[in-house]
Coordinates of C-alpha atoms in Angstrom, one line a residue:
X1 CA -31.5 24.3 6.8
X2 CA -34.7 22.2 5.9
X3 CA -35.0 18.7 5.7
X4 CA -34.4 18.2 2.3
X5 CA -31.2 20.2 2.1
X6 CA -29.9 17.9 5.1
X7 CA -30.5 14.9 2.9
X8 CA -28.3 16.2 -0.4
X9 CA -25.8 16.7 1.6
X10 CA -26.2 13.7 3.3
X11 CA -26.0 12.0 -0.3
X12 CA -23.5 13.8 -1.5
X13 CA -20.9 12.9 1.2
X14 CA -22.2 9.5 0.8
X15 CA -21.6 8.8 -2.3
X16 CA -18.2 10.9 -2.4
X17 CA -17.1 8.6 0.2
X18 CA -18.2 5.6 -1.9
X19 CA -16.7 6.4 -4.7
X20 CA -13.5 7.4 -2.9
X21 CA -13.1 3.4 -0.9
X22 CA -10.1 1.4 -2.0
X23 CA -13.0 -1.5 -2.1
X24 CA -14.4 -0.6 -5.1
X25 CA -10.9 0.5 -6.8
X26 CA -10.2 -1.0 -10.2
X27 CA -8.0 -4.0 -10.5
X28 CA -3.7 -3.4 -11.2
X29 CA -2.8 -5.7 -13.7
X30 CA 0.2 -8.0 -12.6
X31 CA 2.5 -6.5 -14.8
X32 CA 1.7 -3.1 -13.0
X33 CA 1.7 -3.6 -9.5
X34 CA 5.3 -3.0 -8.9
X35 CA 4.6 0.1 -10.4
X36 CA 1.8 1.0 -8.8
X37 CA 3.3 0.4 -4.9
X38 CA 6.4 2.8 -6.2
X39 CA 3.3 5.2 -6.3
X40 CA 2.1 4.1 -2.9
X41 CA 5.7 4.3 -1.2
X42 CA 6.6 8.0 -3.1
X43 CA 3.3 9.0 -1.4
X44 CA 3.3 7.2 1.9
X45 CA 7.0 8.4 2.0
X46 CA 6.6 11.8 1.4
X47 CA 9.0 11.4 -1.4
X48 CA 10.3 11.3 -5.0
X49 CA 9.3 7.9 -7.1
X50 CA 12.6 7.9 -8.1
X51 CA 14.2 7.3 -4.6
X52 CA 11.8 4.0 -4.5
X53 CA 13.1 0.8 -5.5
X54 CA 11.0 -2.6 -6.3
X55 CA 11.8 -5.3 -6.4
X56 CA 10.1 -8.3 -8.4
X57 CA 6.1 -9.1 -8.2
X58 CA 5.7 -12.4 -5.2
X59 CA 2.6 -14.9 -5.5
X60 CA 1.5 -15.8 -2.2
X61 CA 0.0 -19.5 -2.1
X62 CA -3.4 -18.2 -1.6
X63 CA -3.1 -16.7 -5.3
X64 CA -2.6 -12.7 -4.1
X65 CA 0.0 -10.8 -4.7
X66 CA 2.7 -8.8 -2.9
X67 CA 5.7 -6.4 -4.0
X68 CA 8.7 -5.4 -1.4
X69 CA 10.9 -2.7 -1.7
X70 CA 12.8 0.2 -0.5
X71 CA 12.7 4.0 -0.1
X72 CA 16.2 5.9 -0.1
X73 CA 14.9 8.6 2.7
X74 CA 18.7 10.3 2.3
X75 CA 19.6 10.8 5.8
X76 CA 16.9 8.6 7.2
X77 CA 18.3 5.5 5.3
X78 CA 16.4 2.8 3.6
X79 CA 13.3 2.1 4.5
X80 CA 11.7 -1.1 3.5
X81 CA 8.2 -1.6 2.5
X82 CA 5.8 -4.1 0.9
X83 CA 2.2 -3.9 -0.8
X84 CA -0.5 -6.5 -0.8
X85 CA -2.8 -7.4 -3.2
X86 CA -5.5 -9.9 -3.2
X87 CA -5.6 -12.5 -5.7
X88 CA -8.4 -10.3 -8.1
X89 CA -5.4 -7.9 -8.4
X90 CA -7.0 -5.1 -6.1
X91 CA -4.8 -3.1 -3.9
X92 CA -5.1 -4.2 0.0
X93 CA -2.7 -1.7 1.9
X94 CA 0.8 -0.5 2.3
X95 CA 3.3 -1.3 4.9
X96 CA 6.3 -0.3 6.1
X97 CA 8.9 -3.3 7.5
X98 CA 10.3 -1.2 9.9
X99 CA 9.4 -0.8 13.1
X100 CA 11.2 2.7 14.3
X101 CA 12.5 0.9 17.8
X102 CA 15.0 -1.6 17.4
X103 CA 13.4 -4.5 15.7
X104 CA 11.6 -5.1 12.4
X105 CA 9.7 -7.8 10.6
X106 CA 11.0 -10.1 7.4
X107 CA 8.1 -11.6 5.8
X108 CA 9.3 -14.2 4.3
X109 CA 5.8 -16.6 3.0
X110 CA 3.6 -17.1 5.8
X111 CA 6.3 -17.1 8.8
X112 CA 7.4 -14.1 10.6
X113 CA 11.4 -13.4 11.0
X114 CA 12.8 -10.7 12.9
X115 CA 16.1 -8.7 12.4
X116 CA 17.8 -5.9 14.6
X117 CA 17.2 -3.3 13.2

């Protein structure tokens, strides 16, 4: 493989993984975030949209943006879950509340509470 060859390729993965970063993903619109984490969660979950439930859109007080919810995993139970969003509307990350020992987080504003699980 010459030289040349070894940079197209180099490029090419480049770019793809450029292209591909959650950084330069478009904006979700308010109205669609809930929405758009029920996609998150079907996907992270390994399961059918309709089996995730959201609840309403949360402002933080730095101006982003977060939606909690839960998956029905059948014999699994519920599993919650919440998606961040910064304030410009992009998408930050997925989370699942539940630790699979015996505690799990509440996020309730800024402070931390924890349940038994």
């Amino acid at each position: 493989m010459t030289m040349k060859n070894l940079n197209k390729i180099f490029i090419l993965l480049a770019s793809a993984t450029l292209f591909s970063s959650p950084a330069i993903a478009k904006p979700v619109a308010p109205g669609n975030m809930p929405a758009y984490c029920r996609g998150e969660a079907s996907s992270q979950f390994a399961t059918k949209p309709m089996y995730i439930k959201t609840q309403k859109l949360m402002r933080n007080k730095d101006g982003s943006y977060y939606v909690k919810g839960t998956a029905d995993l059948g014999n699994q139970g519920k599993k919650p879950f919440q998606c961040d969003f910064s304030k410009k509307g992009e998408f930050l990350h997925f989370k699942s509340l539940v630790d699979e020992g015996q505690w799990f987080s509440l996020i309730k504003g800024r402070k931390d509470y924890w349940a038994k699980d």
